């Protein structure tokens, strides 16, 4: 297992020479590793507690959405990894692996955290509902979700059921 300190230190120059792809470039119906490619995404959800994987919902530059699963992270670094992967985190996945899941769905599977590159301009205070940066209001229950204001929070609770994933 790699520890957390092995992947945030990558430089953006490590990504040069890789072909930039997005979800539209990927085939969701077959297991495939996209070698020599990089997928730039933003996390649009705070991941739940990782057991046995960290589960994410990612959005690419075209606003297309796909789920992702990260395995093989060090247990002692779990809280640091979870902080970096919160809503609004921008990251790139080198050689992304599109995988059909046991539930019949699909998702990006990451088996080596060294293939993750976290961008320094991530905004951990992005509104969970509308995606605007620098949200000021925080969920009073979990403290992890941020909102522009009361309206965004109410819509998120009613329409997207934040209360189902909100934990203390």
mmCIF file with all atom_site columns, C-alpha atoms in Angstrom:
data_model
loop_
_atom_site.group_PDB
_atom_site.id
_atom_site.type_symbol
_atom_site.label_atom_id
_atom_site.label_alt_id
_atom_site.label_comp_id
_atom_site.label_asym_id
_atom_site.label_entity_id
_atom_site.label_seq_id
_atom_site.pdbx_PDB_ins_code
_atom_site.Cartn_x
_atom_site.Cartn_y
_atom_site.Cartn_z
_atom_site.occupancy
_atom_site.B_iso_or_equiv
_atom_site.pdbx_formal_charge
_atom_site.auth_seq_id
_atom_site.auth_comp_id
_atom_site.auth_asym_id
_atom_site.auth_atom_id
_atom_site.pdbx_PDB_model_num
ATOM 1   C CA . UNK A 1 1   ? 0.000   0.000  0.000   1.00 0.00 ? 1   UNK A CA 1
ATOM 2   C CA . UNK A 1 2   ? 1.153   3.516  -0.771  1.00 0.00 ? 2   UNK A CA 1
ATOM 3   C CA . UNK A 1 3   ? 0.705   6.189  1.808   1.00 0.00 ? 3   UNK A CA 1
ATOM 4   C CA . UNK A 1 4   ? -0.976  9.532  1.212   1.00 0.00 ? 4   UNK A CA 1
ATOM 5   C CA . UNK A 1 5   ? 2.291   11.380 0.869   1.00 0.00 ? 5   UNK A CA 1
ATOM 6   C CA . UNK A 1 6   ? 3.186   9.548  -2.342  1.00 0.00 ? 6   UNK A CA 1
ATOM 7   C CA . UNK A 1 7   ? 0.552   11.109 -4.572  1.00 0.00 ? 7   UNK A CA 1
ATOM 8   C CA . UNK A 1 8   ? -0.127  14.764 -3.700  1.00 0.00 ? 8   UNK A CA 1
ATOM 9   C CA . UNK A 1 9   ? 3.498   15.677 -4.437  1.00 0.00 ? 9   UNK A CA 1
ATOM 10  C CA . UNK A 1 10  ? 3.266   14.931 -8.158  1.00 0.00 ? 10  UNK A CA 1
ATOM 11  C CA . UNK A 1 11  ? 3.974   17.859 -10.442 1.00 0.00 ? 11  UNK A CA 1
ATOM 12  C CA . UNK A 1 12  ? 1.721   18.902 -13.316 1.00 0.00 ? 12  UNK A CA 1
ATOM 13  C CA . UNK A 1 13  ? 4.663   18.170 -15.626 1.00 0.00 ? 13  UNK A CA 1
ATOM 14  C CA . UNK A 1 14  ? 4.102   14.475 -14.775 1.00 0.00 ? 14  UNK A CA 1
ATOM 15  C CA . UNK A 1 15  ? 0.917   14.738 -16.847 1.00 0.00 ? 15  UNK A CA 1
ATOM 16  C CA . UNK A 1 16  ? 2.566   16.106 -19.988 1.00 0.00 ? 16  UNK A CA 1
ATOM 17  C CA . UNK A 1 17  ? 2.628   13.706 -22.889 1.00 0.00 ? 17  UNK A CA 1
ATOM 18  C CA . UNK A 1 18  ? -0.629  12.039 -21.793 1.00 0.00 ? 18  UNK A CA 1
ATOM 19  C CA . UNK A 1 19  ? -3.730  12.279 -23.962 1.00 0.00 ? 19  UNK A CA 1
ATOM 20  C CA . UNK A 1 20  ? -6.539  14.165 -22.249 1.00 0.00 ? 20  UNK A CA 1
ATOM 21  C CA . UNK A 1 21  ? -9.841  12.241 -22.298 1.00 0.00 ? 21  UNK A CA 1
ATOM 22  C CA . UNK A 1 22  ? -13.301 12.651 -20.790 1.00 0.00 ? 22  UNK A CA 1
ATOM 23  C CA . UNK A 1 23  ? -16.214 10.324 -20.061 1.00 0.00 ? 23  UNK A CA 1
ATOM 24  C CA . UNK A 1 24  ? -17.593 10.620 -23.625 1.00 0.00 ? 24  UNK A CA 1
ATOM 25  C CA . UNK A 1 25  ? -14.325 9.131  -24.906 1.00 0.00 ? 25  UNK A CA 1
ATOM 26  C CA . UNK A 1 26  ? -14.785 6.012  -22.756 1.00 0.00 ? 26  UNK A CA 1
ATOM 27  C CA . UNK A 1 27  ? -16.755 2.847  -23.426 1.00 0.00 ? 27  UNK A CA 1
ATOM 28  C CA . UNK A 1 28  ? -19.002 2.143  -20.432 1.00 0.00 ? 28  UNK A CA 1
ATOM 29  C CA . UNK A 1 29  ? -19.838 -1.375 -21.577 1.00 0.00 ? 29  UNK A CA 1
ATOM 30  C CA . UNK A 1 30  ? -16.408 -3.009 -21.459 1.00 0.00 ? 30  UNK A CA 1
ATOM 31  C CA . UNK A 1 31  ? -13.594 -3.200 -18.930 1.00 0.00 ? 31  UNK A CA 1
ATOM 32  C CA . UNK A 1 32  ? -10.784 -1.098 -20.333 1.00 0.00 ? 32  UNK A CA 1
ATOM 33  C CA . UNK A 1 33  ? -7.655  0.686  -19.124 1.00 0.00 ? 33  UNK A CA 1
ATOM 34  C CA . UNK A 1 34  ? -7.059  3.906  -21.062 1.00 0.00 ? 34  UNK A CA 1
ATOM 35  C CA . UNK A 1 35  ? -3.263  3.788  -21.238 1.00 0.00 ? 35  UNK A CA 1
ATOM 36  C CA . UNK A 1 36  ? -1.255  6.964  -21.740 1.00 0.00 ? 36  UNK A CA 1
ATOM 37  C CA . UNK A 1 37  ? -4.372  8.999  -21.004 1.00 0.00 ? 37  UNK A CA 1
ATOM 38  C CA . UNK A 1 38  ? -5.373  11.369 -18.234 1.00 0.00 ? 38  UNK A CA 1
ATOM 39  C CA . UNK A 1 39  ? -8.920  12.068 -17.047 1.00 0.00 ? 39  UNK A CA 1
ATOM 40  C CA . UNK A 1 40  ? -9.446  15.473 -15.370 1.00 0.00 ? 40  UNK A CA 1
ATOM 41  C CA . UNK A 1 41  ? -12.437 15.476 -13.010 1.00 0.00 ? 41  UNK A CA 1
ATOM 42  C CA . UNK A 1 42  ? -14.007 17.206 -10.029 1.00 0.00 ? 42  UNK A CA 1
ATOM 43  C CA . UNK A 1 43  ? -15.567 15.415 -7.089  1.00 0.00 ? 43  UNK A CA 1
ATOM 44  C CA . UNK A 1 44  ? -19.183 16.487 -6.718  1.00 0.00 ? 44  UNK A CA 1
ATOM 45  C CA . UNK A 1 45  ? -19.879 14.559 -3.525  1.00 0.00 ? 45  UNK A CA 1
ATOM 46  C CA . UNK A 1 46  ? -18.289 14.037 -0.150  1.00 0.00 ? 46  UNK A CA 1
ATOM 47  C CA . UNK A 1 47  ? -17.429 10.343 -0.108  1.00 0.00 ? 47  UNK A CA 1
ATOM 48  C CA . UNK A 1 48  ? -18.964 8.148  2.606   1.00 0.00 ? 48  UNK A CA 1
ATOM 49  C CA . UNK A 1 49  ? -16.733 6.192  4.988   1.00 0.00 ? 49  UNK A CA 1
ATOM 50  C CA . UNK A 1 50  ? -14.436 3.936  2.934   1.00 0.00 ? 50  UNK A CA 1
ATOM 51  C CA . UNK A 1 51  ? -15.121 0.230  3.346   1.00 0.00 ? 51  UNK A CA 1
ATOM 52  C CA . UNK A 1 52  ? -13.419 -1.411 1.414   1.00 0.00 ? 52  UNK A CA 1
ATOM 53  C CA . UNK A 1 53  ? -13.154 1.379  -1.155  1.00 0.00 ? 53  UNK A CA 1
ATOM 54  C CA . UNK A 1 54  ? -13.570 5.131  -1.303  1.00 0.00 ? 54  UNK A CA 1
ATOM 55  C CA . UNK A 1 55  ? -16.636 5.775  -3.445  1.00 0.00 ? 55  UNK A CA 1
ATOM 56  C CA . UNK A 1 56  ? -16.904 9.049  -5.350  1.00 0.00 ? 56  UNK A CA 1
ATOM 57  C CA . UNK A 1 57  ? -19.131 10.798 -7.825  1.00 0.00 ? 57  UNK A CA 1
ATOM 58  C CA . UNK A 1 58  ? -17.011 12.610 -10.413 1.00 0.00 ? 58  UNK A CA 1
ATOM 59  C CA . UNK A 1 59  ? -17.815 15.212 -13.054 1.00 0.00 ? 59  UNK A CA 1
ATOM 60  C CA . UNK A 1 60  ? -15.653 15.857 -16.109 1.00 0.00 ? 60  UNK A CA 1
ATOM 61  C CA . UNK A 1 61  ? -15.148 19.104 -18.034 1.00 0.00 ? 61  UNK A CA 1
ATOM 62  C CA . UNK A 1 62  ? -18.324 18.426 -20.075 1.00 0.00 ? 62  UNK A CA 1
ATOM 63  C CA . UNK A 1 63  ? -20.362 18.091 -16.846 1.00 0.00 ? 63  UNK A CA 1
ATOM 64  C CA . UNK A 1 64  ? -20.849 14.372 -17.514 1.00 0.00 ? 64  UNK A CA 1
ATOM 65  C CA . UNK A 1 65  ? -20.959 12.298 -14.334 1.00 0.00 ? 65  UNK A CA 1
ATOM 66  C CA . UNK A 1 66  ? -19.542 8.891  -13.419 1.00 0.00 ? 66  UNK A CA 1
ATOM 67  C CA . UNK A 1 67  ? -18.863 7.099  -10.181 1.00 0.00 ? 67  UNK A CA 1
ATOM 68  C CA . UNK A 1 68  ? -15.382 6.043  -9.106  1.00 0.00 ? 68  UNK A CA 1
ATOM 69  C CA . UNK A 1 69  ? -13.884 3.618  -6.606  1.00 0.00 ? 69  UNK A CA 1
ATOM 70  C CA . UNK A 1 70  ? -10.444 3.931  -5.011  1.00 0.00 ? 70  UNK A CA 1
ATOM 71  C CA . UNK A 1 71  ? -8.845  0.845  -3.482  1.00 0.00 ? 71  UNK A CA 1
ATOM 72  C CA . UNK A 1 72  ? -5.524  0.028  -1.798  1.00 0.00 ? 72  UNK A CA 1
ATOM 73  C CA . UNK A 1 73  ? -5.121  3.131  0.329   1.00 0.00 ? 73  UNK A CA 1
ATOM 74  C CA . UNK A 1 74  ? -3.354  3.028  3.676   1.00 0.00 ? 74  UNK A CA 1
ATOM 75  C CA . UNK A 1 75  ? -5.684  2.741  6.649   1.00 0.00 ? 75  UNK A CA 1
ATOM 76  C CA . UNK A 1 76  ? -3.711  5.254  8.723   1.00 0.00 ? 76  UNK A CA 1
ATOM 77  C CA . UNK A 1 77  ? -4.094  7.883  5.988   1.00 0.00 ? 77  UNK A CA 1
ATOM 78  C CA . UNK A 1 78  ? -7.812  7.404  5.481   1.00 0.00 ? 78  UNK A CA 1
ATOM 79  C CA . UNK A 1 79  ? -8.869  10.702 7.078   1.00 0.00 ? 79  UNK A CA 1
ATOM 80  C CA . UNK A 1 80  ? -6.337  12.715 5.041   1.00 0.00 ? 80  UNK A CA 1
ATOM 81  C CA . UNK A 1 81  ? -7.444  11.037 1.830   1.00 0.00 ? 81  UNK A CA 1
ATOM 82  C CA . UNK A 1 82  ? -11.079 11.713 2.674   1.00 0.00 ? 82  UNK A CA 1
ATOM 83  C CA . UNK A 1 83  ? -10.324 15.413 3.263   1.00 0.00 ? 83  UNK A CA 1
ATOM 84  C CA . UNK A 1 84  ? -8.645  15.736 -0.133  1.00 0.00 ? 84  UNK A CA 1
ATOM 85  C CA . UNK A 1 85  ? -11.492 13.961 -1.916  1.00 0.00 ? 85  UNK A CA 1
ATOM 86  C CA . UNK A 1 86  ? -14.336 16.124 -0.640  1.00 0.00 ? 86  UNK A CA 1
ATOM 87  C CA . UNK A 1 87  ? -16.850 17.949 -2.771  1.00 0.00 ? 87  UNK A CA 1
ATOM 88  C CA . UNK A 1 88  ? -15.031 20.364 -5.085  1.00 0.00 ? 88  UNK A CA 1
ATOM 89  C CA . UNK A 1 89  ? -11.734 18.480 -5.173  1.00 0.00 ? 89  UNK A CA 1
ATOM 90  C CA . UNK A 1 90  ? -10.109 18.611 -8.589  1.00 0.00 ? 90  UNK A CA 1
ATOM 91  C CA . UNK A 1 91  ? -7.997  15.656 -9.581  1.00 0.00 ? 91  UNK A CA 1
ATOM 92  C CA . UNK A 1 92  ? -6.593  13.878 -12.586 1.00 0.00 ? 92  UNK A CA 1
ATOM 93  C CA . UNK A 1 93  ? -6.520  10.112 -12.982 1.00 0.00 ? 93  UNK A CA 1
ATOM 94  C CA . UNK A 1 94  ? -3.649  8.703  -14.991 1.00 0.00 ? 94  UNK A CA 1
ATOM 95  C CA . UNK A 1 95  ? -4.466  5.608  -17.068 1.00 0.00 ? 95  UNK A CA 1
ATOM 96  C CA . UNK A 1 96  ? -8.109  5.499  -15.919 1.00 0.00 ? 96  UNK A CA 1
ATOM 97  C CA . UNK A 1 97  ? -9.701  2.064  -15.729 1.00 0.00 ? 97  UNK A CA 1
ATOM 98  C CA . UNK A 1 98  ? -13.383 1.889  -16.759 1.00 0.00 ? 98  UNK A CA 1
ATOM 99  C CA . UNK A 1 99  ? -14.872 -1.147 -15.091 1.00 0.00 ? 99  UNK A CA 1
ATOM 100 C CA . UNK A 1 100 ? -18.232 -2.867 -15.136 1.00 0.00 ? 100 UNK A CA 1
ATOM 101 C CA . UNK A 1 101 ? -19.295 -3.315 -11.533 1.00 0.00 ? 101 UNK A CA 1
ATOM 102 C CA . UNK A 1 102 ? -20.976 -6.311 -9.910  1.00 0.00 ? 102 UNK A CA 1
ATOM 103 C CA . UNK A 1 103 ? -24.218 -4.306 -9.642  1.00 0.00 ? 103 UNK A CA 1
ATOM 104 C CA . UNK A 1 104 ? -24.367 -3.963 -13.442 1.00 0.00 ? 104 UNK A CA 1
ATOM 105 C CA . UNK A 1 105 ? -23.277 -0.326 -13.396 1.00 0.00 ? 105 UNK A CA 1
ATOM 106 C CA . UNK A 1 106 ? -19.951 1.108  -14.377 1.00 0.00 ? 106 UNK A CA 1
ATOM 107 C CA . UNK A 1 107 ? -17.292 3.279  -12.819 1.00 0.00 ? 107 UNK A CA 1
ATOM 108 C CA . UNK A 1 108 ? -13.671 4.298  -12.773 1.00 0.00 ? 108 UNK A CA 1
ATOM 109 C CA . UNK A 1 109 ? -11.602 1.942  -10.642 1.00 0.00 ? 109 UNK A CA 1
ATOM 110 C CA . UNK A 1 110 ? -8.343  3.147  -9.100  1.00 0.00 ? 110 UNK A CA 1
ATOM 111 C CA . UNK A 1 111 ? -6.131  0.402  -7.673  1.00 0.00 ? 111 UNK A CA 1
ATOM 112 C CA . UNK A 1 112 ? -2.992  2.500  -7.222  1.00 0.00 ? 112 UNK A CA 1
ATOM 113 C CA . UNK A 1 113 ? -3.137  5.913  -5.555  1.00 0.00 ? 113 UNK A CA 1
ATOM 114 C CA . UNK A 1 114 ? 0.039   6.864  -7.436  1.00 0.00 ? 114 UNK A CA 1
ATOM 115 C CA . UNK A 1 115 ? -2.181  7.329  -10.507 1.00 0.00 ? 115 UNK A CA 1
ATOM 116 C CA . UNK A 1 116 ? -4.023  10.202 -8.782  1.00 0.00 ? 116 UNK A CA 1
ATOM 117 C CA . UNK A 1 117 ? -2.916  13.823 -9.118  1.00 0.00 ? 117 UNK A CA 1
ATOM 118 C CA . UNK A 1 118 ? -4.636  16.355 -6.858  1.00 0.00 ? 118 UNK A CA 1
ATOM 119 C CA . UNK A 1 119 ? -4.756  19.901 -8.198  1.00 0.00 ? 119 UNK A CA 1
ATOM 120 C CA . UNK A 1 120 ? -3.845  22.692 -5.826  1.00 0.00 ? 120 UNK A CA 1
ATOM 121 C CA . UNK A 1 121 ? -6.714  24.907 -6.996  1.00 0.00 ? 121 UNK A CA 1
ATOM 122 C CA . UNK A 1 122 ? -9.387  22.596 -5.575  1.00 0.00 ? 122 UNK A CA 1
ATOM 123 C CA . UNK A 1 123 ? -12.094 24.410 -3.640  1.00 0.00 ? 123 UNK A CA 1
ATOM 124 C CA . UNK A 1 124 ? -13.207 22.448 -0.579  1.00 0.00 ? 124 UNK A CA 1
ATOM 125 C CA . UNK A 1 125 ? -15.980 24.991 -0.005  1.00 0.00 ? 125 UNK A CA 1
ATOM 126 C CA . UNK A 1 126 ? -17.927 24.475 -3.221  1.00 0.00 ? 126 UNK A CA 1
ATOM 127 C CA . UNK A 1 127 ? -21.732 24.519 -2.937  1.00 0.00 ? 127 UNK A CA 1
ATOM 128 C CA . UNK A 1 128 ? -22.927 20.919 -2.882  1.00 0.00 ? 128 UNK A CA 1
ATOM 129 C CA . UNK A 1 129 ? -26.068 21.854 -4.830  1.00 0.00 ? 129 UNK A CA 1
ATOM 130 C CA . UNK A 1 130 ? -25.121 24.418 -7.483  1.00 0.00 ? 130 UNK A CA 1
ATOM 131 C CA . UNK A 1 131 ? -21.329 23.977 -7.606  1.00 0.00 ? 131 UNK A CA 1
ATOM 132 C CA . UNK A 1 132 ? -20.403 27.628 -7.026  1.00 0.00 ? 132 UNK A CA 1
ATOM 133 C CA . UNK A 1 133 ? -17.057 28.230 -5.334  1.00 0.00 ? 133 UNK A CA 1
ATOM 134 C CA . UNK A 1 134 ? -16.480 29.746 -1.900  1.00 0.00 ? 134 UNK A CA 1
ATOM 135 C CA . UNK A 1 135 ? -19.788 28.680 -0.337  1.00 0.00 ? 135 UNK A CA 1
ATOM 136 C CA . UNK A 1 136 ? -20.174 30.183 3.137   1.00 0.00 ? 136 UNK A CA 1
ATOM 137 C CA . UNK A 1 137 ? -22.897 28.082 4.767   1.00 0.00 ? 137 UNK A CA 1
ATOM 138 C CA . UNK A 1 138 ? -21.995 24.656 6.165   1.00 0.00 ? 138 UNK A CA 1
ATOM 139 C CA . UNK A 1 139 ? -24.387 21.785 6.931   1.00 0.00 ? 139 UNK A CA 1
ATOM 140 C CA . UNK A 1 140 ? -25.069 21.979 10.666  1.00 0.00 ? 140 UNK A CA 1
ATOM 141 C CA . UNK A 1 141 ? -25.377 18.211 10.984  1.00 0.00 ? 141 UNK A CA 1
ATOM 142 C CA . UNK A 1 142 ? -22.326 16.755 9.195   1.00 0.00 ? 142 UNK A CA 1
ATOM 143 C CA . UNK A 1 143 ? -20.229 19.886 8.729   1.00 0.00 ? 143 UNK A CA 1
ATOM 144 C CA . UNK A 1 144 ? -18.869 18.509 5.445   1.00 0.00 ? 144 UNK A CA 1
ATOM 145 C CA . UNK A 1 145 ? -21.340 19.915 2.922   1.00 0.00 ? 145 UNK A CA 1
ATOM 146 C CA . UNK A 1 146 ? -21.211 23.598 1.990   1.00 0.00 ? 146 UNK A CA 1
ATOM 147 C CA . UNK A 1 147 ? -23.948 25.735 0.431   1.00 0.00 ? 147 UNK A CA 1
ATOM 148 C CA . UNK A 1 148 ? -24.332 29.202 -1.088  1.00 0.00 ? 148 UNK A CA 1
ATOM 149 C CA . UNK A 1 149 ? -27.297 29.803 1.145   1.00 0.00 ? 149 UNK A CA 1
ATOM 150 C CA . UNK A 1 150 ? -30.440 28.367 2.652   1.00 0.00 ? 150 UNK A CA 1
ATOM 151 C CA . UNK A 1 151 ? -32.177 27.900 -0.717  1.00 0.00 ? 151 UNK A CA 1
ATOM 152 C CA . UNK A 1 152 ? -29.442 25.621 -2.083  1.00 0.00 ? 152 UNK A CA 1
ATOM 153 C CA . UNK A 1 153 ? -29.391 23.624 1.152   1.00 0.00 ? 153 UNK A CA 1
ATOM 154 C CA . UNK A 1 154 ? -33.174 23.133 1.193   1.00 0.00 ? 154 UNK A CA 1
ATOM 155 C CA . UNK A 1 155 ? -33.257 21.987 -2.441  1.00 0.00 ? 155 UNK A CA 1
ATOM 156 C CA . UNK A 1 156 ? -30.332 19.635 -1.808  1.00 0.00 ? 156 UNK A CA 1
ATOM 157 C CA . UNK A 1 157 ? -32.078 18.087 1.203   1.00 0.00 ? 157 UNK A CA 1
ATOM 158 C CA . UNK A 1 158 ? -35.403 17.675 -0.622  1.00 0.00 ? 158 UNK A CA 1
ATOM 159 C CA . UNK A 1 159 ? -34.333 16.844 -4.178  1.00 0.00 ? 159 UNK A CA 1
ATOM 160 C CA . UNK A 1 160 ? -30.976 15.100 -3.701  1.00 0.00 ? 160 UNK A CA 1
ATOM 161 C CA . UNK A 1 161 ? -31.627 13.683 -0.211  1.00 0.00 ? 161 UNK A CA 1
ATOM 162 C CA . UNK A 1 162 ? -28.454 14.915 1.493   1.00 0.00 ? 162 UNK A CA 1
ATOM 163 C CA . UNK A 1 163 ? -29.948 13.671 4.769   1.00 0.00 ? 163 UNK A CA 1
ATOM 164 C CA . UNK A 1 164 ? -29.478 10.072 3.549   1.00 0.00 ? 164 UNK A CA 1
ATOM 165 C CA . UNK A 1 165 ? -25.718 10.468 3.322   1.00 0.00 ? 165 UNK A CA 1
ATOM 166 C CA . UNK A 1 166 ? -25.277 13.141 5.991   1.00 0.00 ? 166 UNK A CA 1
ATOM 167 C CA . UNK A 1 167 ? -23.459 11.700 8.955   1.00 0.00 ? 167 UNK A CA 1
ATOM 168 C CA . UNK A 1 168 ? -21.866 13.161 12.042  1.00 0.00 ? 168 UNK A CA 1
#
